[in-house]
Amino acid sequence: MNGTAVHAAEAAAGNGRRYRLDRPELLAPAGNLEKLKFAVHYGADAVYIGGQSYGLRSNADNFSFEEMREGVEFAARYGAKVFVATNIYAHQEDLPGIADYLKQLEAAGIAAIITADPAIVETAMQHAPGLEVHLSTQQSTMNWQAVRFWKEVGLPRVVLARETSMEEIREIKSHVDLELEVFIHGAMCSSVSGRCVLSNHFTDRDSNRGGCCQSCRWKYDLHQEQGPIGDPGDNMFTMGSKDLCMIRHIPDLIEAGVDSFKIEGRMKSIHYVASVVGAYRQAIDAYMADPAGYELQPAWEEEIGKAANRPLNTGFFYSTPGASEHIYEPEEKPAPYDFAAIVREYDPATGIAVVEQRSPFRPGTEVEFVGPGGRSFKQVAGPLSDTDGAAVDVARHPLQLIRIRTVEPVAPLDMMRKKIGSV
Amino acid sequence: MTTELLIAAGSIDQIRSYAGAGANAVLIGDSRFGARLPGSIAEADLKEAVACAHDLGARAYIAAGKLLRNHELPALPGYLRAAAEAGADAVTFGDPAVWMAVRDAAPAMAMHWNVEMTGTNSAAAAFWSRRGVSRAVLARELNGEEIADFKRSGTIEVQVQVHGMTNIYHSQRNLLQSYMDYLGREASLVDLGPSEGRFLIEAERPDERLPVYEDDNGTHVMSADDICLLEALPELLEAGVDSLYIEPLLKSEAYNVAAIRSYRRAIDAWHRDPGAYEFDEEWLAPIRALQDPGRELSFGFLYKEQVY
Ligand code: SF4
């Protein structure tokens, strides 16, 4: 540990309530119940989800209260918690329902809400005291006085602005004993959070209530009085930023005193969430087990790269992003691997697994099985059959259950993937 | 009290000409704590600036609405004390760090809450009102009904922008510099600031020019149109809006003076006799005469319904 982090830990221990978590929390997104299960199974200590109201992802297939209860129950089996993002900036018409909604979240067993609007902060503290209130990154908090303010208000945690640097996080932690959460992976607004209404202006959709249509990633011509800047063949101006990835810097983050490591992406696939969570879980555990002997494993980065192929960078942690951190060229290339199936059952006596199809494969397809903790192996698929025992030449139907012999043991919720385009 | 007409001023000369034209209050400051100001008035000049406004019967508010970083905090208490000693009438803030510093360093100072596009409801304003804040500055993206409901539902003063451009995107990234670097241009030799007249045109919207510039506080993209609520004033005045703000950014002083005079006449006419008030096309003519033909005058979000 460096000096500042030691100081922070001592300060926190000295004043009765300890705000610093014993070990950092890995907080993952879950766009629906199935993704929640995968996120938790692959190692998330907590997941955040959206409910039917007051969240910024109005398109995601958000959770009903019933699904929340089921999610909370599932997570509890792993000792994991469920948070709900209520991170809009409310307008007058949104105010009347807030208290009821928060009470229902409390009743469903939700551990915390992630919220930016002081109206929702106060309503939660008054009407749903069983919910922790975490201040959302939408408040763009990046200095220790502001963190102190929210501590005085009574909040146990602040999610820092994505503009906060590693050095600033250390300073904040040394001034205030409060849980700090930071984004470590995923897509980001290039604006200061909450301070972009491009979508409101272009399309009458309110970005601060979930209506953002990613106008920052559209193409713009930049002009000066004499005419356009850039030649006809040049790529156009955009405000889009590349995705964040901090897998190489886990020790820095832990030593700076970050309590919760947050992954972005409630709209992302199961394959993505499980792969990214799995990689960070291994990195955090490796560091906590032996800080001095910690070594970055190339496999973790490879694992992330198998589920998504977007250029990555370290955001504001080490310096202000420049030209190479922005998107001027077509960015997304297909991920090198496809999600082929989920393991549903495994019989160790016969070595046969029942898997649920997510994309086509056949006898002879080269596949890779992956489980939590980095457990993985490759094999060529042998003969396939359906659950009645009839031979299958190609597993072509989504969700179809297929029997396949695996060369090593697997477990339910393991993933089977294949090289992109191969069948 | 008659409805306040407020404008930001970037120099003591501007304070003089804007207060002289009929502004009841001016917003002043520098880029250490305020964002997107039309010019800087240094800490050492605050006394003279505030006195100048007061002599002309106008109030002087200090703009400290920026989101702050750790390294910007140490200078804050001294600045607030200087503002208080200068006799400033209020300080506008967005970052809670400024509220903390006012409490410690200038506890008698009035506070105005301005969080730009995220000041959207009266319950959030009430949170700050209970902490001694006397005014909420409303998001420009609210419509007329929301403004009226906001005012009705609280006890706090409300301020609404009635004229000029609005900031629609603020980033702490240096997006112009980055793009120049990407193109291989010598951006370090070029002034990227507000006076350079740069603008963006989105590929599908060739008629809309969005002013863009970069300064110490990052990259700012501004609206393609100018709000002009002169014709809709009775709606705002009946709703009880306490302060009407004219945004002077990227406009000539002559333009801003014309805007102040027009709003002054309309506000005074309404207060003389709301029942007999009638809009006079003549009030709009001086603004139109100086309006950049590439920028439309619009009602902003006043009559809009947004979805999400
Ligand atoms: S347009 Fe871009 S910067 Fe703006 S809110 Fe949407 S994602 Fe964020």
Short mmCIF file of C-alpha atoms in Angstrom, two decimals, chain A residues 58 89-95 117-119 122 139-140 142-146 148-150 152-153 163-165 168 171-172 188-192 194-198 200-206 208-211 216 218-225 229-231 234-239 241 316 320-323 325-326 328-329, chain B residues 36 65 67-71 73 94-97 99-101 103-104 113-118 120-124 126-128 130-131 141-142 146 149-150 153 166-176 178-183 185 195-203 205 208 210 212 221 223 225 301 304-308:
data_model
loop_
_atom_site.label_atom_id
_atom_site.label_comp_id
_atom_site.label_asym_id
_atom_site.label_seq_id
_atom_site.Cartn_x
_atom_site.Cartn_y
_atom_site.Cartn_z
CA SER A 58 -35.79 3.17 -20.42
CA TYR A 89 -33.46 13.88 -12.85
CA ALA A 90 -37.18 13.99 -12.07
CA HIS A 91 -39.57 16.55 -13.52
CA GLN A 92 -42.67 17.79 -11.65
CA GLU A 93 -44.85 15.02 -13.10
CA ASP A 94 -42.47 12.33 -11.80
CA LEU A 95 -42.59 13.45 -8.16
CA ASP A 117 -31.72 13.82 -7.77
CA PRO A 118 -31.89 15.36 -4.27
CA ALA A 119 -35.66 14.86 -4.49
CA GLU A 122 -34.59 12.77 0.50
CA GLN A 139 -24.14 14.13 -9.80
CA SER A 140 -20.59 14.38 -11.22
CA MET A 142 -15.15 14.89 -8.17
CA ASN A 143 -13.88 16.71 -5.08
CA TRP A 144 -13.61 15.85 -1.40
CA GLN A 145 -15.69 18.77 -0.12
CA ALA A 146 -18.65 17.62 -2.18
CA ARG A 148 -18.09 15.48 2.66
CA PHE A 149 -21.34 17.28 1.95
CA TRP A 150 -23.10 14.07 0.95
CA GLU A 152 -23.23 15.04 6.17
CA VAL A 153 -26.53 14.51 4.40
CA GLU A 163 -13.54 12.59 -14.74
CA THR A 164 -11.91 11.92 -11.37
CA SER A 165 -8.23 10.97 -11.61
CA GLU A 168 -7.86 12.83 -6.87
CA GLU A 171 -6.98 12.75 -1.97
CA ILE A 172 -10.72 12.33 -1.55
CA MET A 188 -18.98 6.36 -21.03
CA CYS A 189 -20.65 9.66 -21.71
CA SER A 190 -18.04 11.96 -23.14
CA SER A 191 -19.84 14.85 -21.46
CA VAL A 192 -19.83 15.55 -17.78
CA GLY A 194 -25.98 14.93 -16.63
CA ARG A 195 -24.60 17.88 -18.56
CA CYS A 196 -25.63 16.79 -22.05
CA VAL A 197 -28.98 17.59 -23.64
CA LEU A 198 -28.01 16.95 -27.27
CA ASN A 200 -33.34 16.84 -26.10
CA HIS A 201 -32.40 19.37 -28.76
CA PHE A 202 -32.17 17.04 -31.74
CA THR A 203 -35.04 14.67 -31.03
CA ASP A 204 -37.12 16.01 -28.10
CA ARG A 205 -36.00 13.03 -26.05
CA ASP A 206 -34.93 13.84 -22.49
CA ASN A 208 -31.68 12.94 -18.13
CA ARG A 209 -34.75 10.72 -17.96
CA GLY A 210 -33.36 7.93 -20.10
CA GLY A 211 -34.07 9.29 -23.58
CA CYS A 216 -22.46 12.40 -29.11
CA TRP A 218 -23.13 11.04 -34.46
CA LYS A 219 -20.99 12.64 -37.19
CA TYR A 220 -20.41 16.37 -37.24
CA ASP A 221 -18.60 18.78 -39.53
CA LEU A 222 -16.42 21.18 -37.60
CA HIS A 223 -16.36 24.61 -39.23
CA GLN A 224 -14.51 27.81 -38.69
CA GLU A 225 -15.32 31.08 -40.39
CA ILE A 229 -11.81 22.15 -40.81
CA GLY A 230 -10.51 18.98 -42.35
CA ASP A 231 -10.35 17.87 -45.96
CA ASP A 234 -11.06 13.13 -43.48
CA ASN A 235 -13.11 11.36 -40.87
CA MET A 236 -15.65 13.73 -39.36
CA PHE A 237 -15.69 15.19 -35.87
CA THR A 238 -17.52 13.32 -33.13
CA MET A 239 -17.80 13.62 -29.38
CA SER A 241 -15.34 8.40 -26.42
CA PHE A 316 -9.37 10.24 -16.88
CA THR A 320 -7.07 13.92 -19.67
CA PRO A 321 -8.13 11.84 -22.68
CA GLY A 322 -6.74 13.02 -26.02
CA ALA A 323 -7.07 12.15 -29.71
CA GLU A 325 -9.17 8.14 -26.66
CA HIS A 326 -11.88 9.34 -29.02
CA TYR A 328 -13.17 9.07 -35.27
CA GLU A 329 -13.07 5.79 -37.16
CA ARG B 36 -19.10 30.06 -19.74
CA GLY B 65 -21.41 27.40 -10.62
CA LEU B 67 -18.11 21.54 -10.86
CA LEU B 68 -14.87 21.70 -8.93
CA ARG B 69 -11.78 19.54 -8.54
CA ASN B 70 -9.74 19.11 -5.36
CA HIS B 71 -7.02 21.49 -6.46
CA LEU B 73 -10.90 24.12 -3.46
CA GLY B 94 -23.86 24.00 -8.51
CA ASP B 95 -21.20 21.98 -6.71
CA PRO B 96 -22.04 21.22 -3.06
CA ALA B 97 -18.40 22.10 -2.28
CA TRP B 99 -22.25 25.46 -0.44
CA MET B 100 -19.85 24.03 2.17
CA ALA B 101 -17.37 26.85 1.64
CA ARG B 103 -21.23 28.06 5.16
CA ASP B 104 -17.72 28.27 6.56
CA TRP B 113 -28.68 26.98 -6.85
CA ASN B 114 -27.79 26.51 -10.53
CA VAL B 115 -27.13 23.01 -11.80
CA GLU B 116 -27.87 23.87 -15.43
CA MET B 117 -29.79 21.07 -17.20
CA THR B 118 -30.31 19.07 -14.01
CA THR B 120 -35.68 20.08 -13.04
CA ASN B 121 -38.03 19.82 -10.05
CA SER B 122 -39.26 21.71 -7.01
CA ALA B 123 -38.53 18.92 -4.52
CA ALA B 124 -34.82 19.10 -5.36
CA ALA B 126 -36.71 22.37 -1.58
CA PHE B 127 -33.77 20.21 -0.49
CA TRP B 128 -31.56 23.24 -1.04
CA ARG B 130 -33.99 23.90 3.63
CA ARG B 131 -30.24 24.47 3.53
CA GLU B 141 -35.37 22.19 -20.96
CA LEU B 142 -38.53 22.68 -18.84
CA GLU B 146 -43.45 22.64 -15.57
CA ASP B 149 -45.83 23.98 -11.35
CA PHE B 150 -42.26 24.31 -10.05
CA SER B 153 -44.93 23.89 -5.47
CA THR B 166 -27.99 27.69 -24.02
CA ASN B 167 -25.24 25.23 -23.26
CA ILE B 168 -26.33 21.81 -24.50
CA TYR B 169 -23.18 19.77 -23.91
CA HIS B 170 -20.23 20.25 -21.59
CA SER B 171 -17.22 17.94 -21.47
CA GLN B 172 -13.99 18.12 -19.53
CA ARG B 173 -12.33 16.56 -22.53
CA ASN B 174 -10.48 18.79 -25.00
CA LEU B 175 -12.48 17.69 -27.99
CA LEU B 176 -11.39 20.37 -30.46
CA SER B 178 -8.10 16.17 -29.85
CA TYR B 179 -9.69 16.38 -33.29
CA MET B 180 -7.01 18.76 -34.54
CA ASP B 181 -4.38 16.37 -33.23
CA TYR B 182 -6.16 13.50 -34.92
CA LEU B 183 -6.10 15.39 -38.23
CA ARG B 185 -2.97 19.96 -37.29
CA SER B 195 -14.20 34.32 -30.00
CA GLU B 196 -13.13 32.12 -32.92
CA GLY B 197 -16.60 31.45 -34.30
CA ARG B 198 -16.26 27.69 -34.68
CA PHE B 199 -19.39 25.64 -35.03
CA LEU B 200 -20.57 22.08 -35.60
CA ILE B 201 -23.04 20.88 -38.18
CA GLU B 202 -24.57 17.49 -37.58
CA ALA B 203 -24.63 15.44 -40.78
CA ARG B 205 -29.15 18.81 -39.89
CA GLU B 208 -28.31 24.11 -37.59
CA LEU B 210 -23.96 24.66 -33.02
CA VAL B 212 -18.43 25.13 -30.06
CA VAL B 221 -21.37 23.03 -27.33
CA SER B 223 -27.63 25.58 -28.97
CA ASP B 225 -31.06 28.73 -31.86
CA PHE B 301 -38.70 24.19 -24.72
CA LYS B 304 -42.54 21.33 -26.00
CA GLU B 305 -43.49 17.93 -24.74
CA GLN B 306 -40.46 15.68 -24.36
CA VAL B 307 -40.44 11.92 -24.36
CA TYR B 308 -37.93 9.49 -22.92
#
